[in-house]
Structure formats: structure tokens, C-alpha cells
PDB file of C-alpha atoms in Angstrom:
ATOM      1  CA  ALA A 587      86.208 100.835 103.591  1.00  0.00           C
ATOM      2  CA  THR A 588      82.465 100.452 103.488  1.00  0.00           C
ATOM      3  CA  ASP A 589      79.445 102.696 103.127  1.00  0.00           C
ATOM      4  CA  GLY A 590      77.272 104.018 105.886  1.00  0.00           C
ATOM      5  CA  GLU A 591      78.069 103.913 109.562  1.00  0.00           C
ATOM      6  CA  GLU A 592      81.452 102.224 109.169  1.00  0.00           C
ATOM      7  CA  GLY A 593      82.516 104.913 106.710  1.00  0.00           C
ATOM      8  CA  GLU A 594      81.374 107.668 109.061  1.00  0.00           C
ATOM      9  CA  ARG A 595      83.341 106.077 111.933  1.00  0.00           C
ATOM     10  CA  LYS A 596      86.471 105.966 109.788  1.00  0.00           C
ATOM     11  CA  LEU A 597      85.913 109.560 108.714  1.00  0.00           C
ATOM     12  CA  SER A 598      85.616 110.621 112.355  1.00  0.00           C
ATOM     13  CA  ARG A 599      88.860 108.809 113.302  1.00  0.00           C
ATOM     14  CA  LEU A 600      90.575 110.242 110.215  1.00  0.00           C
ATOM     15  CA  SER A 601      89.478 113.805 111.014  1.00  0.00           C
ATOM     16  CA  GLU A 602      90.581 113.443 114.629  1.00  0.00           C
ATOM     17  CA  ARG A 603      94.013 112.042 113.783  1.00  0.00           C
ATOM     18  CA  VAL A 604      94.767 114.490 110.955  1.00  0.00           C
ATOM     19  CA  GLY A 605      93.298 117.277 113.095  1.00  0.00           C
ATOM     20  CA  ARG A 606      96.230 116.865 115.495  1.00  0.00           C
ATOM     21  CA  LEU A 607      98.488 118.280 112.763  1.00  0.00           C
ATOM     22  CA  VAL A 608      96.267 120.670 110.806  1.00  0.00           C
ATOM     23  CA  THR A 609      92.856 122.338 111.051  1.00  0.00           C
ATOM     24  CA  VAL A 610      90.268 120.165 109.315  1.00  0.00           C
ATOM     25  CA  GLU A 611      87.867 122.583 107.607  1.00  0.00           C
ATOM     26  CA  SER A 612      85.547 119.922 106.170  1.00  0.00           C
ATOM     27  CA  ALA A 613      85.308 116.146 106.039  1.00  0.00           C
ATOM     28  CA  ASN A 614      83.044 114.137 103.736  1.00  0.00           C
ATOM     29  CA  TRP A 615      82.461 110.452 103.064  1.00  0.00           C
ATOM     30  CA  ASN A 616      81.120 109.150  99.751  1.00  0.00           C
ATOM     31  CA  LYS A 617      80.988 105.416  98.959  1.00  0.00           C
ATOM     32  CA  ASN A 618      84.592 104.483  99.797  1.00  0.00           C
ATOM     33  CA  LEU A 619      86.133 107.940  99.466  1.00  0.00           C
ATOM     34  CA  ALA A 620      87.028 110.211 102.360  1.00  0.00           C
ATOM     35  CA  ARG A 621      87.758 113.815 101.422  1.00  0.00           C
ATOM     36  CA  LEU A 622      89.310 116.266 103.875  1.00  0.00           C
ATOM     37  CA  GLU A 623      89.934 119.944 103.357  1.00  0.00           C
ATOM     38  CA  PHE A 624      92.423 121.397 105.796  1.00  0.00           C
ATOM     39  CA  THR A 625      94.508 124.459 106.542  1.00  0.00           C
ATOM     40  CA  GLY A 626      97.487 125.125 108.752  1.00  0.00           C
ATOM     41  CA  LEU A 627     100.149 122.988 107.167  1.00  0.00           C
ATOM     42  CA  GLU A 628     102.990 124.110 109.395  1.00  0.00           C
ATOM     43  CA  GLY A 629     106.674 123.460 109.377  1.00  0.00           C
ATOM     44  CA  SER A 630     109.782 124.676 107.683  1.00  0.00           C
ATOM     45  CA  ASP A 631     109.757 121.766 105.272  1.00  0.00           C
ATOM     46  CA  GLU A 632     106.468 121.413 103.385  1.00  0.00           C
ATOM     47  CA  LEU A 633     107.441 117.966 102.113  1.00  0.00           C
ATOM     48  CA  ASP A 634     107.967 116.670 105.660  1.00  0.00           C
ATOM     49  CA  SER A 635     104.644 118.203 106.711  1.00  0.00           C
ATOM     50  CA  LEU A 636     102.856 116.482 103.833  1.00  0.00           C
ATOM     51  CA  ARG A 637     104.508 113.205 104.844  1.00  0.00           C
ATOM     52  CA  GLU A 638     103.301 113.647 108.436  1.00  0.00           C
ATOM     53  CA  VAL A 639      99.713 114.327 107.356  1.00  0.00           C
ATOM     54  CA  THR A 640      99.772 111.327 104.995  1.00  0.00           C
ATOM     55  CA  ASP A 641     101.216 109.048 107.691  1.00  0.00           C
ATOM     56  CA  ALA A 642      98.643 110.258 110.225  1.00  0.00           C
ATOM     57  CA  ALA A 643      95.788 109.571 107.813  1.00  0.00           C
ATOM     58  CA  GLU A 644      97.077 106.123 106.895  1.00  0.00           C
ATOM     59  CA  ALA A 645      97.445 105.213 110.576  1.00  0.00           C
ATOM     60  CA  VAL A 646      93.632 104.894 110.546  1.00  0.00           C
ATOM     61  CA  ASP A 647      92.722 101.301 109.693  1.00  0.00           C
ATOM     62  CA  GLY A 648      91.537 100.988 106.104  1.00  0.00           C
ATOM     63  CA  ILE A 649      92.570 104.473 104.980  1.00  0.00           C
ATOM     64  CA  LYS A 650      94.924 104.993 102.024  1.00  0.00           C
ATOM     65  CA  VAL A 651      95.788 108.480 100.766  1.00  0.00           C
ATOM     66  CA  PHE A 652      95.534 108.893  96.990  1.00  0.00           C
ATOM     67  CA  SER A 653      96.335 112.602  96.721  1.00  0.00           C
ATOM     68  CA  ILE A 654      97.169 115.757  98.637  1.00  0.00           C
ATOM     69  CA  GLY A 655      97.225 119.240  97.244  1.00  0.00           C
ATOM     70  CA  SER A 656      95.217 122.257  96.295  1.00  0.00           C
ATOM     71  CA  SER A 657      95.288 121.864  92.512  1.00  0.00           C
ATOM     72  CA  MET A 658      94.551 118.187  91.998  1.00  0.00           C
ATOM     73  CA  GLU A 659      92.184 115.600  93.402  1.00  0.00           C
ATOM     74  CA  ILE A 660      92.453 111.925  92.587  1.00  0.00           C
ATOM     75  CA  ILE A 661      89.385 109.751  92.873  1.00  0.00           C
ATOM     76  CA  LYS A 662      90.089 106.071  92.364  1.00  0.00           C
ATOM     77  CA  ASP A 663      87.758 103.125  92.167  1.00  0.00           C
ATOM     78  CA  THR A 664      87.240  99.929  90.251  1.00  0.00           C
ATOM     79  CA  GLY A 665      84.233  98.869  88.240  1.00  0.00           C
ATOM     80  CA  PRO A 666      82.225 100.015  85.241  1.00  0.00           C
ATOM     81  CA  ALA A 667      82.230 103.763  84.512  1.00  0.00           C
ATOM     82  CA  PRO A 668      78.477 104.263  85.143  1.00  0.00           C
ATOM     83  CA  GLU A 669      78.954 103.068  88.741  1.00  0.00           C
ATOM     84  CA  LEU A 670      81.341 105.972  89.308  1.00  0.00           C
ATOM     85  CA  ASP A 671      78.559 108.552  88.945  1.00  0.00           C
ATOM     86  CA  VAL A 672      78.252 108.383  92.741  1.00  0.00           C
ATOM     87  CA  TYR A 673      81.292 110.703  92.967  1.00  0.00           C
ATOM     88  CA  ASP A 674      79.389 113.407  91.047  1.00  0.00           C
ATOM     89  CA  VAL A 675      82.486 114.476  89.100  1.00  0.00           C
ATOM     90  CA  LYS A 676      80.334 116.536  86.746  1.00  0.00           C
ATOM     91  CA  THR A 677      80.125 119.125  89.545  1.00  0.00           C
ATOM     92  CA  PHE A 678      83.909 119.440  89.890  1.00  0.00           C
ATOM     93  CA  GLU A 679      85.471 122.722  88.881  1.00  0.00           C
ATOM     94  CA  GLY A 680      88.830 123.017  87.201  1.00  0.00           C
ATOM     95  CA  THR A 681      90.694 123.321  83.962  1.00  0.00           C
ATOM     96  CA  HIS A 682      91.508 119.658  83.355  1.00  0.00           C
ATOM     97  CA  GLY A 683      89.958 116.282  83.936  1.00  0.00           C
ATOM     98  CA  LEU A 684      91.337 112.838  83.344  1.00  0.00           C
ATOM     99  CA  ALA A 685      89.609 109.492  83.423  1.00  0.00           C
ATOM    100  CA  HIS A 686      91.457 106.231  83.071  1.00  0.00           C
ATOM    101  CA  THR A 687      90.312 102.708  82.494  1.00  0.00           C
ATOM    102  CA  ARG A 688      92.428  99.692  81.778  1.00  0.00           C
ATOM    103  CA  LEU A 689      92.668  95.949  81.694  1.00  0.00           C
ATOM    104  CA  ALA A 690      95.425  95.091  84.137  1.00  0.00           C
ATOM    105  CA  THR A 691      97.644  92.355  82.744  1.00  0.00           C
ATOM    106  CA  GLU A 692     100.489  92.313  85.266  1.00  0.00           C
ATOM    107  CA  SER A 693      99.243  94.163  88.347  1.00  0.00           C
ATOM    108  CA  VAL A 694      96.676  93.727  91.060  1.00  0.00           C
ATOM    109  CA  VAL A 695      93.139  94.866  90.267  1.00  0.00           C
ATOM    110  CA  ASP A 696      92.037  96.957  93.250  1.00  0.00           C
ATOM    111  CA  THR A 697      91.423 100.597  94.069  1.00  0.00           C
ATOM    112  CA  CYS A 698      94.958 101.262  95.335  1.00  0.00           C
ATOM    113  CA  SER A 699      96.566  99.790  92.221  1.00  0.00           C
ATOM    114  CA  SER A 700      94.409 101.683  89.750  1.00  0.00           C
ATOM    115  CA  HIS A 701      95.650 104.786  87.958  1.00  0.00           C
ATOM    116  CA  PRO A 702      96.486 107.626  88.403  1.00  0.00           C
ATOM    117  CA  PHE A 703      99.332 107.369  90.878  1.00  0.00           C
ATOM    118  CA  TRP A 704     100.107 110.198  93.232  1.00  0.00           C
ATOM    119  CA  ALA A 705     103.784 111.079  93.708  1.00  0.00           C
ATOM    120  CA  ARG A 706     103.781 110.686  97.489  1.00  0.00           C
ATOM    121  CA  PRO A 707     104.244 112.923  99.384  1.00  0.00           C
ATOM    122  CA  PHE A 708     104.496 115.709  96.785  1.00  0.00           C
ATOM    123  CA  ALA A 709     101.424 117.903  96.403  1.00  0.00           C
ATOM    124  CA  ASP A 710      99.585 117.969  93.091  1.00  0.00           C
ATOM    125  CA  ILE A 711     101.744 115.540  91.085  1.00  0.00           C
ATOM    126  CA  ALA A 712     100.360 112.358  89.551  1.00  0.00           C
ATOM    127  CA  VAL A 713     100.995 110.054  86.598  1.00  0.00           C
ATOM    128  CA  VAL A 714      98.903 107.846  84.345  1.00  0.00           C
ATOM    129  CA  HIS A 715     101.015 105.473  82.306  1.00  0.00           C
ATOM    130  CA  ASN A 716     100.318 102.794  79.747  1.00  0.00           C
ATOM    131  CA  GLY A 717     103.245 100.508  79.218  1.00  0.00           C
ATOM    132  CA  GLN A 718     105.845  98.640  81.182  1.00  0.00           C
ATOM    133  CA  LEU A 719     108.753 100.036  83.143  1.00  0.00           C
ATOM    134  CA  THR A 720     111.379  97.295  83.150  1.00  0.00           C
ATOM    135  CA  ASN A 721     113.659  98.736  85.842  1.00  0.00           C
ATOM    136  CA  HIS A 722     110.964  99.800  88.305  1.00  0.00           C
ATOM    137  CA  ASN A 723     112.238  97.498  91.061  1.00  0.00           C
ATOM    138  CA  ILE A 724     115.721  99.044  90.949  1.00  0.00           C
ATOM    139  CA  LEU A 725     114.277 102.573  90.969  1.00  0.00           C
ATOM    140  CA  ARG A 726     111.786 101.721  93.743  1.00  0.00           C
ATOM    141  CA  LYS A 727     114.590 100.426  95.990  1.00  0.00           C
ATOM    142  CA  TYR A 728     116.645 103.543  95.262  1.00  0.00           C
ATOM    143  CA  TYR A 729     113.772 105.840  96.260  1.00  0.00           C
ATOM    144  CA  GLN A 730     112.864 103.732  99.294  1.00  0.00           C
ATOM    145  CA  ARG A 731     116.448 104.057 100.542  1.00  0.00           C
ATOM    146  CA  ARG A 732     115.984 107.804 100.202  1.00  0.00           C
ATOM    147  CA  GLY A 733     112.854 107.648 102.384  1.00  0.00           C
ATOM    148  CA  TYR A 734     110.065 107.546  99.825  1.00  0.00           C
ATOM    149  CA  HIS A 735     107.001 105.394 100.525  1.00  0.00           C
ATOM    150  CA  PHE A 736     105.051 103.479  97.896  1.00  0.00           C
ATOM    151  CA  LEU A 737     101.457 102.354  98.257  1.00  0.00           C
ATOM    152  CA  THR A 738     101.622  99.608  95.609  1.00  0.00           C
ATOM    153  CA  GLU A 739     104.023  97.464  93.631  1.00  0.00           C
ATOM    154  CA  ASN A 740     102.818  99.002  90.359  1.00  0.00           C
ATOM    155  CA  ASP A 741     105.583 100.217  88.060  1.00  0.00           C
ATOM    156  CA  SER A 742     103.686 103.411  87.170  1.00  0.00           C
ATOM    157  CA  GLU A 743     103.792 104.613  90.768  1.00  0.00           C
ATOM    158  CA  VAL A 744     107.590 104.712  90.495  1.00  0.00           C
ATOM    159  CA  ILE A 745     107.319 107.123  87.548  1.00  0.00           C
ATOM    160  CA  ALA A 746     105.277 109.569  89.635  1.00  0.00           C
ATOM    161  CA  VAL A 747     107.888 109.637  92.408  1.00  0.00           C
ATOM    162  CA  TYR A 748     110.729 109.804  89.861  1.00  0.00           C
ATOM    163  CA  ILE A 749     109.253 112.902  88.182  1.00  0.00           C
ATOM    164  CA  ALA A 750     108.431 114.604  91.495  1.00  0.00           C
ATOM    165  CA  ASP A 751     111.916 113.964  92.840  1.00  0.00           C
ATOM    166  CA  LYS A 752     113.472 115.475  89.697  1.00  0.00           C
ATOM    167  CA  LEU A 753     111.271 118.568  90.098  1.00  0.00           C
ATOM    168  CA  LEU A 754     112.299 118.822  93.749  1.00  0.00           C
ATOM    169  CA  ARG A 755     115.929 118.815  92.629  1.00  0.00           C
ATOM    170  CA  GLY A 756     115.345 121.778  90.320  1.00  0.00           C
ATOM    171  CA  LYS A 757     114.704 120.088  86.980  1.00  0.00           C
ATOM    172  CA  SER A 758     111.952 121.361  84.700  1.00  0.00           C
ATOM    173  CA  LEU A 759     109.077 119.021  83.898  1.00  0.00           C
ATOM    174  CA  GLU A 760     110.354 118.695  80.334  1.00  0.00           C
ATOM    175  CA  ALA A 761     113.871 117.819  81.523  1.00  0.00           C
ATOM    176  CA  ALA A 762     112.528 115.305  84.056  1.00  0.00           C
ATOM    177  CA  LEU A 763     110.460 113.575  81.373  1.00  0.00           C
ATOM    178  CA  THR A 764     113.436 113.537  78.992  1.00  0.00           C
ATOM    179  CA  ASP A 765     115.664 112.076  81.726  1.00  0.00           C
ATOM    180  CA  SER A 766     113.054 109.384  82.375  1.00  0.00           C
ATOM    181  CA  ILE A 767     113.425 108.024  78.854  1.00  0.00           C
ATOM    182  CA  ASN A 768     117.146 107.457  79.339  1.00  0.00           C
ATOM    183  CA  GLU A 769     116.921 106.153  82.894  1.00  0.00           C
TER     184      GLU A 769
END
């Protein structure tokens, strides 16, 4: 997306489309980041509701969802760290912060492919990973057959969904991480 008027048009379309499912309390545009706060996530299955909101948002041309939740916000961009001051992260409130920079050797260099990776559509779960996952294609196909959606081809995104799926199935975070080493 772009700054200025084009960004405001996208934000308006995004708010309208997502607003069909939930109540949009606030909507802001900053550089290439749209941020919505909403209430009224309805439905018997929260995971399905999160999927619906994500799908509705990404139906707007040029919009990709990087995170959903009440405990975590992912801001992704590419470029030198000083250029990221536009997001004013020093004003964020919370108990943890994480910044990540890397030289991509095997993956695309763009905003979507940069870390961290959100475990779509699970709220408040993300992964930053340095290394190589050799069986990510096998795992990705397995999770896609089970209905999971991936935004990129990056191997680290598979880890986020893997961990979230294990948590959904009742594993502890420690057990899910231990399982990941063997699998």
C-alpha cells in the first residue's frame, strides 16, 4: 500500500468490510500499516471467527493481515531501523518488545516475508526464527490440507502454525516446542 490518500481509501474499504463482521472501534493508517481495533467477535468457534475477519480484511486489494489479538501487535517493514521510527513504537505499552533484523539468504525480501510470523488465524501467537527448517514443505502441505492458510513460502511461518496447532490440541508451550525438535 502507499501513503496518503490511497492509504486512507484502503483503510476505509478495510473498515467497511471488517465492519460487516465486528464493530470497528478505531481505524488508523500509518505509512503502510493499517491498524484496526474492534469488538464483537461473535460465534461459537473463536478460531473460525478470527479466520472470517482475516479473510474479510485480505479481500481488500493490497491488504495483508500480520496479526490479530489483544496481547500482541506485529509491525513489519523492510529497510534500515531509523526509518521505522514512523511507527512510534516508543509509545507502545506492554511487558515485552521484540525487534528483528536479518539478511535473507533463501527467502524473498519484502514486508510479508519479514519476521515475526503470525500463526494465522490464532490470536496472539507469533514466531521469530533463525535457521532452516528442512521439512517445511511437508508440514505446510499437511497444515494446508487441514485448512490453514499461509501468507508466504517462508519456513518460519510453518513453525508459528505448528506451535499454535499443538496448543489448540491441548499441548503446553514447552511440550509443543519439544515436539518441534523431533518433528
